[in-house]
Amino acid sequence: MEPFNSYLNFNTGEILANCNIIVRHLSDMKGMYYDLKATQKIINEDDRVIYKVYNIDVPEKYGHLQHCTSIIYPGRVGDEFHMTKGHFHAQEDTAEIYLVLQGTGKLLMQKKDTEVKILDMQSGSISYIPPYWAHRTINTGNTPLIFFAVYPGEAGHNYGIIENKGFCKLIVERNGQIKVIDNPNY
Ligand code: PAN
Ligand code: ZN
């Protein structure tokens, strides 16, 4: 394979290169926000885009490095802030790095024994997600949360565990404050 450049727009998070662009509407995340009524209402109204991922096309193989930007648009479903689906890596012993370009948020991580860690995300923060931690990103601000991620080529994504049970914590707005609460459905 030949070396190559990609070009990132720091303001929008868009990447110009051979990219797969993933667009996640709320209807792609049914059952992931705890307020099912609010979810259905928004899906019926405009089924808004919650986030996009610009994923540079690199072989999903050991030795390569996957790299991409994620853009989570601001907003809430009920009182729960916009977020990604979240996942374990299919190859669980693989780590990841997130570098924030714009916006503010939280990085919610959880191990299989339900140990939880939440890190702040803001422009310039570099978060290290060690092997074995599931990870979800939450936009708690009023502007898009844009971050660049790098992870091993062979990592893959396992969404099933989170789709079935979610994370044990939720990030919500209560009286204008950002709060971490227990997930009532966990
Ligand atoms: C990220 C995520 C991206 C979207 O690139 O894939 O932010 O989140 P979901 O994959 O949970 O929908 C990453 O962690 N890759 O491994
Ligand atoms: Zn990941």
Short mmCIF file of N, CA and C and ligand atoms in Angstrom, two decimals:
data_model
loop_
_atom_site.label_atom_id
_atom_site.label_comp_id
_atom_site.label_asym_id
_atom_site.label_seq_id
_atom_site.Cartn_x
_atom_site.Cartn_y
_atom_site.Cartn_z
N MET A 1 0.85 -1.21 0.00
CA MET A 1 0.00 0.00 0.00
C MET A 1 0.88 1.25 0.00
N GLU A 2 0.46 2.29 -0.72
CA GLU A 2 1.23 3.54 -0.82
C GLU A 2 0.85 4.49 0.32
N PRO A 3 1.82 5.31 0.81
CA PRO A 3 1.49 6.37 1.78
C PRO A 3 0.52 7.38 1.15
N PHE A 4 -0.26 8.02 1.98
CA PHE A 4 -1.20 9.01 1.44
C PHE A 4 -1.53 10.06 2.49
N ASN A 5 -1.99 11.23 2.03
CA ASN A 5 -2.48 12.32 2.89
C ASN A 5 -4.00 12.35 2.86
N SER A 6 -4.57 12.85 3.95
CA SER A 6 -5.99 13.23 3.96
C SER A 6 -6.03 14.67 4.47
N TYR A 7 -7.11 15.38 4.24
CA TYR A 7 -7.20 16.77 4.66
C TYR A 7 -8.41 16.99 5.54
N LEU A 8 -8.12 17.53 6.73
CA LEU A 8 -9.15 17.71 7.75
C LEU A 8 -9.52 19.18 7.84
N ASN A 9 -10.80 19.47 7.84
CA ASN A 9 -11.29 20.82 8.12
C ASN A 9 -11.51 20.92 9.63
N PHE A 10 -10.65 21.71 10.28
CA PHE A 10 -10.69 21.79 11.75
C PHE A 10 -12.01 22.37 12.27
N ASN A 11 -12.67 23.18 11.44
CA ASN A 11 -13.91 23.82 11.91
C ASN A 11 -15.12 22.90 11.81
N THR A 12 -15.15 22.09 10.75
CA THR A 12 -16.35 21.26 10.54
C THR A 12 -16.10 19.79 10.87
N GLY A 13 -14.83 19.38 10.95
CA GLY A 13 -14.51 17.97 11.20
C GLY A 13 -14.56 17.13 9.93
N GLU A 14 -14.91 17.74 8.79
CA GLU A 14 -14.99 16.97 7.54
C GLU A 14 -13.58 16.60 7.07
N ILE A 15 -13.46 15.42 6.49
CA ILE A 15 -12.17 14.98 5.94
C ILE A 15 -12.34 14.77 4.45
N LEU A 16 -11.35 15.31 3.70
CA LEU A 16 -11.31 15.10 2.27
C LEU A 16 -10.33 13.97 2.00
N ALA A 17 -10.82 12.85 1.59
CA ALA A 17 -9.98 11.68 1.31
C ALA A 17 -10.91 10.57 0.86
N ASN A 18 -10.36 9.38 0.72
CA ASN A 18 -11.22 8.22 0.49
C ASN A 18 -11.86 7.86 1.81
N CYS A 19 -13.08 8.34 2.02
CA CYS A 19 -13.75 8.20 3.31
C CYS A 19 -15.05 7.43 3.18
N ASN A 20 -15.36 6.67 4.23
CA ASN A 20 -16.75 6.23 4.39
C ASN A 20 -17.38 7.23 5.33
N ILE A 21 -18.51 7.79 4.93
CA ILE A 21 -19.20 8.72 5.82
C ILE A 21 -20.39 7.99 6.42
N ILE A 22 -20.39 7.88 7.74
CA ILE A 22 -21.51 7.24 8.44
C ILE A 22 -22.38 8.34 9.00
N VAL A 23 -23.68 8.29 8.71
CA VAL A 23 -24.62 9.28 9.23
C VAL A 23 -25.61 8.56 10.13
N ARG A 24 -25.62 8.92 11.41
CA ARG A 24 -26.54 8.26 12.36
C ARG A 24 -27.69 9.19 12.70
N HIS A 25 -28.88 8.79 12.24
CA HIS A 25 -30.11 9.47 12.62
C HIS A 25 -30.59 8.88 13.94
N LEU A 26 -31.53 9.57 14.58
CA LEU A 26 -32.06 9.04 15.84
C LEU A 26 -32.69 7.66 15.63
N SER A 27 -33.31 7.45 14.45
CA SER A 27 -33.96 6.15 14.20
C SER A 27 -32.95 5.00 14.13
N ASP A 28 -31.66 5.33 13.94
CA ASP A 28 -30.62 4.29 13.97
C ASP A 28 -30.23 3.92 15.39
N MET A 29 -30.80 4.65 16.37
CA MET A 29 -30.40 4.46 17.77
C MET A 29 -31.61 4.14 18.65
N LYS A 30 -32.64 3.58 18.04
CA LYS A 30 -33.88 3.31 18.79
C LYS A 30 -33.59 2.53 20.07
N GLY A 31 -34.14 2.97 21.17
CA GLY A 31 -33.97 2.25 22.44
C GLY A 31 -32.70 2.59 23.17
N MET A 32 -31.86 3.44 22.59
CA MET A 32 -30.58 3.76 23.27
C MET A 32 -30.73 4.93 24.23
N TYR A 33 -31.66 5.85 23.94
CA TYR A 33 -31.98 6.94 24.88
C TYR A 33 -33.09 6.41 25.79
N TYR A 34 -33.01 6.74 27.06
CA TYR A 34 -33.94 6.10 27.99
C TYR A 34 -35.37 6.61 27.83
N ASP A 35 -35.54 7.84 27.30
CA ASP A 35 -36.88 8.41 27.13
C ASP A 35 -37.44 7.96 25.78
N LEU A 36 -38.18 6.86 25.79
CA LEU A 36 -38.65 6.26 24.54
C LEU A 36 -39.71 7.12 23.86
N LYS A 37 -40.51 7.81 24.69
CA LYS A 37 -41.56 8.69 24.14
C LYS A 37 -40.93 9.86 23.38
N ALA A 38 -39.93 10.49 24.01
CA ALA A 38 -39.24 11.63 23.37
C ALA A 38 -38.55 11.15 22.09
N THR A 39 -37.98 9.95 22.14
CA THR A 39 -37.31 9.38 20.96
C THR A 39 -38.30 9.26 19.80
N GLN A 40 -39.46 8.66 20.07
CA GLN A 40 -40.44 8.42 19.01
C GLN A 40 -40.97 9.74 18.44
N LYS A 41 -41.18 10.72 19.32
CA LYS A 41 -41.70 12.02 18.88
C LYS A 41 -40.72 12.67 17.89
N ILE A 42 -39.44 12.64 18.22
CA ILE A 42 -38.43 13.26 17.35
C ILE A 42 -38.32 12.49 16.03
N ILE A 43 -38.38 11.16 16.12
CA ILE A 43 -38.30 10.36 14.88
C ILE A 43 -39.47 10.71 13.97
N ASN A 44 -40.66 10.87 14.55
CA ASN A 44 -41.83 11.21 13.74
C ASN A 44 -41.71 12.61 13.15
N GLU A 45 -41.12 13.53 13.89
CA GLU A 45 -41.01 14.93 13.43
C GLU A 45 -39.98 15.08 12.32
N ASP A 46 -38.69 14.85 12.64
CA ASP A 46 -37.66 15.08 11.61
C ASP A 46 -36.53 14.04 11.63
N ASP A 47 -36.60 13.08 12.53
CA ASP A 47 -35.57 12.05 12.63
C ASP A 47 -34.18 12.66 12.45
N ARG A 48 -33.88 13.57 13.35
CA ARG A 48 -32.66 14.38 13.17
C ARG A 48 -31.38 13.53 13.14
N VAL A 49 -30.35 14.12 12.49
CA VAL A 49 -29.02 13.50 12.50
C VAL A 49 -28.39 13.77 13.86
N ILE A 50 -27.96 12.73 14.54
CA ILE A 50 -27.31 12.87 15.85
C ILE A 50 -25.80 13.03 15.67
N TYR A 51 -25.21 12.19 14.82
CA TYR A 51 -23.76 12.32 14.57
C TYR A 51 -23.35 11.76 13.23
N LYS A 52 -22.14 12.17 12.81
CA LYS A 52 -21.54 11.67 11.57
C LYS A 52 -20.12 11.21 11.88
N VAL A 53 -19.66 10.25 11.12
CA VAL A 53 -18.26 9.81 11.23
C VAL A 53 -17.65 9.82 9.83
N TYR A 54 -16.49 10.46 9.70
CA TYR A 54 -15.70 10.43 8.46
C TYR A 54 -14.55 9.46 8.69
N ASN A 55 -14.66 8.31 8.09
CA ASN A 55 -13.72 7.22 8.35
C ASN A 55 -12.83 7.03 7.14
N ILE A 56 -11.54 7.28 7.31
CA ILE A 56 -10.59 7.15 6.20
C ILE A 56 -10.40 5.67 5.89
N ASP A 57 -10.37 5.38 4.59
CA ASP A 57 -10.37 3.99 4.15
C ASP A 57 -8.98 3.37 4.31
N VAL A 58 -8.82 2.54 5.33
CA VAL A 58 -7.56 1.85 5.63
C VAL A 58 -7.92 0.38 5.88
N PRO A 59 -7.07 -0.57 5.48
CA PRO A 59 -7.42 -1.98 5.72
C PRO A 59 -7.66 -2.26 7.21
N GLU A 60 -8.70 -3.04 7.48
CA GLU A 60 -9.02 -3.38 8.89
C GLU A 60 -8.19 -4.59 9.29
N LYS A 61 -6.88 -4.34 9.36
CA LYS A 61 -5.93 -5.44 9.59
C LYS A 61 -4.88 -5.02 10.60
N TYR A 62 -4.36 -6.01 11.31
CA TYR A 62 -3.25 -5.82 12.25
C TYR A 62 -2.11 -5.08 11.54
N GLY A 63 -1.54 -4.08 12.22
CA GLY A 63 -0.42 -3.32 11.65
C GLY A 63 -0.86 -1.98 11.10
N HIS A 64 -2.12 -1.89 10.67
CA HIS A 64 -2.64 -0.61 10.17
C HIS A 64 -3.24 0.19 11.32
N LEU A 65 -3.51 1.48 11.08
CA LEU A 65 -4.17 2.34 12.07
C LEU A 65 -5.41 2.95 11.46
N GLN A 66 -6.57 2.58 12.00
CA GLN A 66 -7.82 3.24 11.60
C GLN A 66 -7.79 4.66 12.13
N HIS A 67 -8.32 5.60 11.37
CA HIS A 67 -8.42 6.98 11.87
C HIS A 67 -9.61 7.67 11.24
N CYS A 68 -10.26 8.51 12.05
CA CYS A 68 -11.53 9.10 11.62
C CYS A 68 -11.86 10.32 12.48
N THR A 69 -12.80 11.12 12.00
CA THR A 69 -13.37 12.17 12.85
C THR A 69 -14.83 11.82 13.13
N SER A 70 -15.28 12.25 14.31
CA SER A 70 -16.70 12.12 14.67
C SER A 70 -17.21 13.52 14.95
N ILE A 71 -18.44 13.78 14.53
CA ILE A 71 -19.09 15.07 14.76
C ILE A 71 -20.43 14.78 15.41
N ILE A 72 -20.57 15.16 16.67
CA ILE A 72 -21.84 14.94 17.37
C ILE A 72 -22.52 16.30 17.47
N TYR A 73 -23.71 16.39 16.90
CA TYR A 73 -24.43 17.67 16.89
C TYR A 73 -25.03 17.93 18.26
N PRO A 74 -25.15 19.20 18.63
CA PRO A 74 -25.69 19.49 19.98
C PRO A 74 -27.18 19.20 20.05
N GLY A 75 -27.65 18.90 21.23
CA GLY A 75 -29.09 18.69 21.43
C GLY A 75 -29.32 17.61 22.47
N ARG A 76 -30.63 17.37 22.72
CA ARG A 76 -31.02 16.36 23.71
C ARG A 76 -32.20 15.57 23.19
N VAL A 77 -32.31 14.37 23.68
CA VAL A 77 -33.51 13.54 23.47
C VAL A 77 -34.13 13.42 24.85
N GLY A 78 -35.25 14.11 25.06
CA GLY A 78 -35.73 14.28 26.44
C GLY A 78 -34.70 15.13 27.16
N ASP A 79 -34.20 14.65 28.29
CA ASP A 79 -33.16 15.42 28.98
C ASP A 79 -31.77 14.80 28.81
N GLU A 80 -31.68 13.82 27.91
CA GLU A 80 -30.40 13.12 27.72
C GLU A 80 -29.66 13.71 26.51
N PHE A 81 -28.40 14.08 26.74
CA PHE A 81 -27.63 14.74 25.69
C PHE A 81 -27.34 13.81 24.52
N HIS A 82 -27.24 14.41 23.32
CA HIS A 82 -26.86 13.65 22.12
C HIS A 82 -25.55 12.89 22.37
N MET A 83 -25.50 11.69 21.85
CA MET A 83 -24.36 10.80 22.12
C MET A 83 -24.18 9.82 20.97
N THR A 84 -23.05 9.11 21.00
CA THR A 84 -22.83 8.02 20.05
C THR A 84 -23.44 6.74 20.60
N LYS A 85 -23.54 5.73 19.75
CA LYS A 85 -24.07 4.43 20.21
C LYS A 85 -23.20 3.88 21.32
N GLY A 86 -21.90 3.89 21.09
CA GLY A 86 -20.96 3.30 22.04
C GLY A 86 -20.75 1.83 21.74
N HIS A 87 -19.57 1.35 22.06
CA HIS A 87 -19.20 -0.03 21.71
C HIS A 87 -18.00 -0.51 22.51
N PHE A 88 -17.85 -1.82 22.57
CA PHE A 88 -16.56 -2.46 22.87
C PHE A 88 -15.88 -2.69 21.52
N HIS A 89 -14.58 -2.77 21.52
CA HIS A 89 -13.92 -3.24 20.31
C HIS A 89 -14.10 -4.75 20.21
N ALA A 90 -14.32 -5.23 18.99
CA ALA A 90 -14.50 -6.67 18.79
C ALA A 90 -13.25 -7.41 19.28
N GLN A 91 -12.11 -6.85 18.95
CA GLN A 91 -10.83 -7.33 19.49
C GLN A 91 -10.63 -6.53 20.77
N GLU A 92 -11.01 -7.11 21.90
CA GLU A 92 -11.17 -6.30 23.13
C GLU A 92 -9.87 -5.74 23.69
N ASP A 93 -8.75 -6.34 23.31
CA ASP A 93 -7.47 -5.86 23.86
C ASP A 93 -6.85 -4.76 23.01
N THR A 94 -7.70 -3.94 22.39
CA THR A 94 -7.19 -2.82 21.58
C THR A 94 -7.64 -1.49 22.18
N ALA A 95 -6.74 -0.52 22.17
CA ALA A 95 -6.97 0.80 22.76
C ALA A 95 -7.39 1.80 21.69
N GLU A 96 -7.57 3.04 22.12
CA GLU A 96 -7.96 4.11 21.17
C GLU A 96 -7.57 5.46 21.77
N ILE A 97 -7.31 6.43 20.90
CA ILE A 97 -7.02 7.81 21.32
C ILE A 97 -8.03 8.74 20.67
N TYR A 98 -8.60 9.63 21.48
CA TYR A 98 -9.50 10.68 20.98
C TYR A 98 -8.85 12.04 21.22
N LEU A 99 -8.74 12.84 20.18
CA LEU A 99 -8.24 14.22 20.30
C LEU A 99 -9.38 15.17 19.92
N VAL A 100 -9.78 16.04 20.84
CA VAL A 100 -10.91 16.93 20.56
C VAL A 100 -10.44 18.17 19.81
N LEU A 101 -11.16 18.48 18.73
CA LEU A 101 -10.86 19.67 17.93
C LEU A 101 -11.78 20.82 18.28
N GLN A 102 -13.04 20.53 18.55
CA GLN A 102 -14.06 21.57 18.83
C GLN A 102 -15.10 21.01 19.78
N GLY A 103 -15.64 21.90 20.61
CA GLY A 103 -16.80 21.54 21.42
C GLY A 103 -16.43 20.98 22.78
N THR A 104 -17.47 20.62 23.53
CA THR A 104 -17.27 20.07 24.88
C THR A 104 -18.19 18.85 25.07
N GLY A 105 -17.71 17.94 25.89
CA GLY A 105 -18.52 16.75 26.13
C GLY A 105 -17.92 15.86 27.19
N LYS A 106 -18.43 14.65 27.22
CA LYS A 106 -17.96 13.64 28.17
C LYS A 106 -17.65 12.37 27.41
N LEU A 107 -16.62 11.68 27.88
CA LEU A 107 -16.29 10.36 27.36
C LEU A 107 -16.62 9.37 28.46
N LEU A 108 -17.68 8.59 28.21
CA LEU A 108 -18.18 7.61 29.19
C LEU A 108 -17.59 6.25 28.83
N MET A 109 -16.91 5.64 29.80
CA MET A 109 -16.27 4.35 29.57
C MET A 109 -16.70 3.36 30.65
N GLN A 110 -16.79 2.11 30.25
CA GLN A 110 -17.26 1.09 31.19
C GLN A 110 -16.62 -0.26 30.86
N LYS A 111 -16.18 -0.95 31.90
CA LYS A 111 -15.62 -2.29 31.70
C LYS A 111 -16.73 -3.33 31.89
N LYS A 112 -16.44 -4.57 31.55
CA LYS A 112 -17.48 -5.61 31.65
C LYS A 112 -17.92 -5.83 33.09
N ASP A 113 -17.05 -5.53 34.06
CA ASP A 113 -17.44 -5.67 35.47
C ASP A 113 -18.20 -4.43 35.95
N THR A 114 -18.56 -3.54 35.03
CA THR A 114 -19.35 -2.30 35.22
C THR A 114 -18.57 -1.18 35.93
N GLU A 115 -17.27 -1.33 36.10
CA GLU A 115 -16.48 -0.16 36.54
C GLU A 115 -16.65 0.94 35.48
N VAL A 116 -16.88 2.18 35.97
CA VAL A 116 -17.16 3.29 35.06
C VAL A 116 -16.12 4.38 35.24
N LYS A 117 -15.78 5.03 34.14
CA LYS A 117 -14.89 6.19 34.20
C LYS A 117 -15.44 7.23 33.22
N ILE A 118 -15.51 8.48 33.65
CA ILE A 118 -16.02 9.55 32.77
C ILE A 118 -14.94 10.63 32.70
N LEU A 119 -14.52 10.96 31.49
CA LEU A 119 -13.52 12.02 31.29
C LEU A 119 -14.18 13.21 30.60
N ASP A 120 -13.70 14.42 30.94
CA ASP A 120 -14.15 15.63 30.24
C ASP A 120 -13.48 15.69 28.87
N MET A 121 -14.25 16.18 27.90
CA MET A 121 -13.69 16.41 26.56
C MET A 121 -13.83 17.89 26.23
N GLN A 122 -12.77 18.47 25.78
CA GLN A 122 -12.79 19.89 25.36
C GLN A 122 -11.68 20.08 24.34
N SER A 123 -11.71 21.20 23.62
CA SER A 123 -10.74 21.43 22.57
C SER A 123 -9.32 21.21 23.12
N GLY A 124 -8.58 20.31 22.50
CA GLY A 124 -7.21 20.02 22.94
C GLY A 124 -7.09 18.83 23.86
N SER A 125 -8.19 18.32 24.39
CA SER A 125 -8.04 17.17 25.29
C SER A 125 -7.75 15.91 24.46
N ILE A 126 -6.80 15.13 24.99
CA ILE A 126 -6.43 13.86 24.37
C ILE A 126 -6.81 12.78 25.37
N SER A 127 -7.78 11.95 25.01
CA SER A 127 -8.23 10.91 25.93
C SER A 127 -7.68 9.57 25.49
N TYR A 128 -7.19 8.81 26.45
CA TYR A 128 -6.70 7.46 26.17
C TYR A 128 -7.74 6.45 26.66
N ILE A 129 -8.25 5.67 25.74
CA ILE A 129 -9.20 4.60 26.07
C ILE A 129 -8.40 3.31 26.08
N PRO A 130 -8.12 2.75 27.27
CA PRO A 130 -7.30 1.54 27.31
C PRO A 130 -8.07 0.34 26.77
N PRO A 131 -7.36 -0.78 26.52
CA PRO A 131 -8.05 -2.00 26.12
C PRO A 131 -9.14 -2.37 27.13
N TYR A 132 -10.17 -3.03 26.66
CA TYR A 132 -11.26 -3.62 27.48
C TYR A 132 -12.30 -2.62 27.97
N TRP A 133 -12.20 -1.34 27.61
CA TRP A 133 -13.21 -0.36 28.06
C TRP A 133 -14.16 -0.03 26.90
N ALA A 134 -15.45 -0.26 27.10
CA ALA A 134 -16.45 0.24 26.15
C ALA A 134 -16.45 1.75 26.22
N HIS A 135 -16.79 2.42 25.10
CA HIS A 135 -16.73 3.88 25.10
C HIS A 135 -17.88 4.49 24.31
N ARG A 136 -18.40 5.58 24.87
CA ARG A 136 -19.48 6.36 24.26
C ARG A 136 -19.12 7.83 24.47
N THR A 137 -19.45 8.69 23.48
CA THR A 137 -19.14 10.11 23.57
C THR A 137 -20.43 10.90 23.62
N ILE A 138 -20.47 11.89 24.49
CA ILE A 138 -21.69 12.66 24.73
C ILE A 138 -21.38 14.14 24.53
N ASN A 139 -22.19 14.82 23.72
CA ASN A 139 -22.02 16.26 23.51
C ASN A 139 -22.85 17.01 24.55
N THR A 140 -22.19 17.63 25.52
CA THR A 140 -22.91 18.36 26.56
C THR A 140 -22.93 19.86 26.29
N GLY A 141 -22.44 20.29 25.13
CA GLY A 141 -22.36 21.73 24.83
C GLY A 141 -23.42 22.18 23.85
N ASN A 142 -23.27 23.41 23.38
CA ASN A 142 -24.24 23.99 22.44
C ASN A 142 -23.73 24.03 21.01
N THR A 143 -22.54 23.49 20.78
CA THR A 143 -21.93 23.48 19.44
C THR A 143 -21.52 22.04 19.13
N PRO A 144 -21.23 21.75 17.86
CA PRO A 144 -20.83 20.36 17.55
C PRO A 144 -19.58 19.95 18.35
N LEU A 145 -19.58 18.72 18.80
CA LEU A 145 -18.40 18.13 19.44
C LEU A 145 -17.67 17.35 18.34
N ILE A 146 -16.43 17.78 18.06
CA ILE A 146 -15.68 17.19 16.94
C ILE A 146 -14.38 16.61 17.48
N PHE A 147 -14.15 15.34 17.22
CA PHE A 147 -12.89 14.75 17.68
C PHE A 147 -12.32 13.80 16.65
N PHE A 148 -11.00 13.66 16.73
CA PHE A 148 -10.23 12.78 15.84
C PHE A 148 -9.85 11.54 16.63
N ALA A 149 -10.00 10.38 16.05
CA ALA A 149 -9.72 9.12 16.75
C ALA A 149 -8.74 8.27 15.94
N VAL A 150 -7.89 7.57 16.68
CA VAL A 150 -6.94 6.63 16.06
C VAL A 150 -6.99 5.31 16.84
N TYR A 151 -7.08 4.19 16.15
CA TYR A 151 -7.14 2.89 16.82
C TYR A 151 -6.61 1.79 15.90
N PRO A 152 -6.23 0.66 16.48
CA PRO A 152 -5.60 -0.39 15.68
C PRO A 152 -6.50 -0.92 14.57
N GLY A 153 -5.87 -1.26 13.47
CA GLY A 153 -6.60 -1.70 12.29
C GLY A 153 -7.53 -2.87 12.53
N GLU A 154 -7.13 -3.77 13.42
CA GLU A 154 -7.89 -5.00 13.60
C GLU A 154 -8.97 -4.88 14.66
N ALA A 155 -9.13 -3.69 15.29
CA ALA A 155 -9.99 -3.56 16.48
C ALA A 155 -11.44 -4.01 16.23
N GLY A 156 -12.06 -3.54 15.17
CA GLY A 156 -13.47 -3.88 14.91
C GLY A 156 -14.39 -3.31 15.98
N HIS A 157 -15.70 -3.43 15.76
CA HIS A 157 -16.67 -2.86 16.70
C HIS A 157 -17.69 -3.91 17.12
N ASN A 158 -17.91 -3.99 18.41
CA ASN A 158 -18.97 -4.85 18.95
C ASN A 158 -20.03 -3.93 19.58
N TYR A 159 -21.15 -3.76 18.90
CA TYR A 159 -22.22 -2.87 19.39
C TYR A 159 -23.25 -3.60 20.23
N GLY A 160 -23.31 -4.93 20.10
CA GLY A 160 -24.42 -5.70 20.66
C GLY A 160 -24.59 -5.54 22.15
N ILE A 161 -23.50 -5.61 22.89
CA ILE A 161 -23.60 -5.57 24.37
C ILE A 161 -24.23 -4.26 24.80
N ILE A 162 -23.81 -3.16 24.19
CA ILE A 162 -24.35 -1.84 24.57
C ILE A 162 -25.78 -1.70 24.06
N GLU A 163 -26.05 -2.20 22.85
CA GLU A 163 -27.43 -2.12 22.34
C GLU A 163 -28.39 -2.85 23.28
N ASN A 164 -27.96 -3.95 23.84
CA ASN A 164 -28.85 -4.75 24.70
C ASN A 164 -29.03 -4.13 26.08
N LYS A 165 -27.96 -3.63 26.68
CA LYS A 165 -28.03 -3.22 28.08
C LYS A 165 -27.74 -1.75 28.30
N GLY A 166 -27.09 -1.09 27.35
CA GLY A 166 -26.68 0.29 27.54
C GLY A 166 -25.49 0.39 28.47
N PHE A 167 -25.22 1.62 28.91
CA PHE A 167 -24.20 1.87 29.93
C PHE A 167 -24.93 2.00 31.27
N CYS A 168 -24.24 1.82 32.36
CA CYS A 168 -24.93 1.92 33.66
C CYS A 168 -25.14 3.37 34.09
N LYS A 169 -24.51 4.30 33.40
CA LYS A 169 -24.72 5.73 33.71
C LYS A 169 -25.27 6.46 32.48
N LEU A 170 -26.03 7.52 32.73
CA LEU A 170 -26.55 8.40 31.67
C LEU A 170 -26.09 9.82 31.96
N ILE A 171 -25.93 10.63 30.92
CA ILE A 171 -25.54 12.03 31.09
C ILE A 171 -26.75 12.89 30.65
N VAL A 172 -27.31 13.61 31.61
CA VAL A 172 -28.56 14.34 31.36
C VAL A 172 -28.43 15.79 31.82
N GLU A 173 -29.40 16.60 31.37
CA GLU A 173 -29.49 17.97 31.85
C GLU A 173 -30.61 18.04 32.88
N ARG A 174 -30.29 18.56 34.06
CA ARG A 174 -31.31 18.75 35.10
C ARG A 174 -31.13 20.16 35.66
N ASN A 175 -32.16 20.98 35.55
CA ASN A 175 -32.11 22.38 36.02
C ASN A 175 -30.90 23.12 35.45
N GLY A 176 -30.66 22.93 34.16
CA GLY A 176 -29.55 23.64 33.50
C GLY A 176 -28.17 23.09 33.83
N GLN A 177 -28.11 22.01 34.59
CA GLN A 177 -26.82 21.43 34.98
C GLN A 177 -26.59 20.10 34.27
N ILE A 178 -25.33 19.78 34.04
CA ILE A 178 -24.98 18.47 33.48
C ILE A 178 -24.87 17.49 34.64
N LYS A 179 -25.68 16.43 34.58
CA LYS A 179 -25.70 15.46 35.69
C LYS A 179 -25.41 14.05 35.16
N VAL A 180 -24.73 13.27 35.99
CA VAL A 180 -24.54 11.85 35.71
C VAL A 180 -25.54 11.11 36.61
N ILE A 181 -26.42 10.33 35.99
CA ILE A 181 -27.41 9.58 36.80
C ILE A 181 -27.29 8.09 36.49
N ASP A 182 -27.84 7.28 37.38
CA ASP A 182 -27.89 5.85 37.13
C ASP A 182 -28.89 5.57 36.01
N ASN A 183 -28.56 4.65 35.14
CA ASN A 183 -29.47 4.25 34.08
C ASN A 183 -30.58 3.38 34.70
N PRO A 184 -31.83 3.87 34.66
CA PRO A 184 -32.90 3.12 35.32
C PRO A 184 -33.14 1.75 34.68
N ASN A 185 -32.69 1.57 33.45
CA ASN A 185 -32.93 0.30 32.75
C ASN A 185 -31.76 -0.67 32.81
N TYR A 186 -30.72 -0.31 33.54
CA TYR A 186 -29.52 -1.18 33.53
C TYR A 186 -29.66 -2.31 34.55
C1 PAN B 1 -15.06 6.06 17.14
C2 PAN B 1 -16.57 5.79 17.04
C3 PAN B 1 -17.39 7.00 16.58
C4 PAN B 1 -18.89 6.67 16.53
O1 PAN B 1 -14.51 6.30 15.89
O2 PAN B 1 -16.77 4.70 16.18
O3 PAN B 1 -17.19 8.06 17.45
O4 PAN B 1 -19.33 5.99 17.67
P1 PAN B 1 -20.03 4.56 17.55
O5 PAN B 1 -19.07 3.71 16.73
O6 PAN B 1 -20.14 4.09 18.95
O7 PAN B 1 -21.32 4.75 16.85
C5 PAN B 1 -14.45 4.82 17.78
O8 PAN B 1 -14.47 4.69 18.98
N1 PAN B 1 -13.97 3.89 16.97
O9 PAN B 1 -13.45 2.74 17.45
ZN ZN B 2 -13.75 2.63 19.51
#
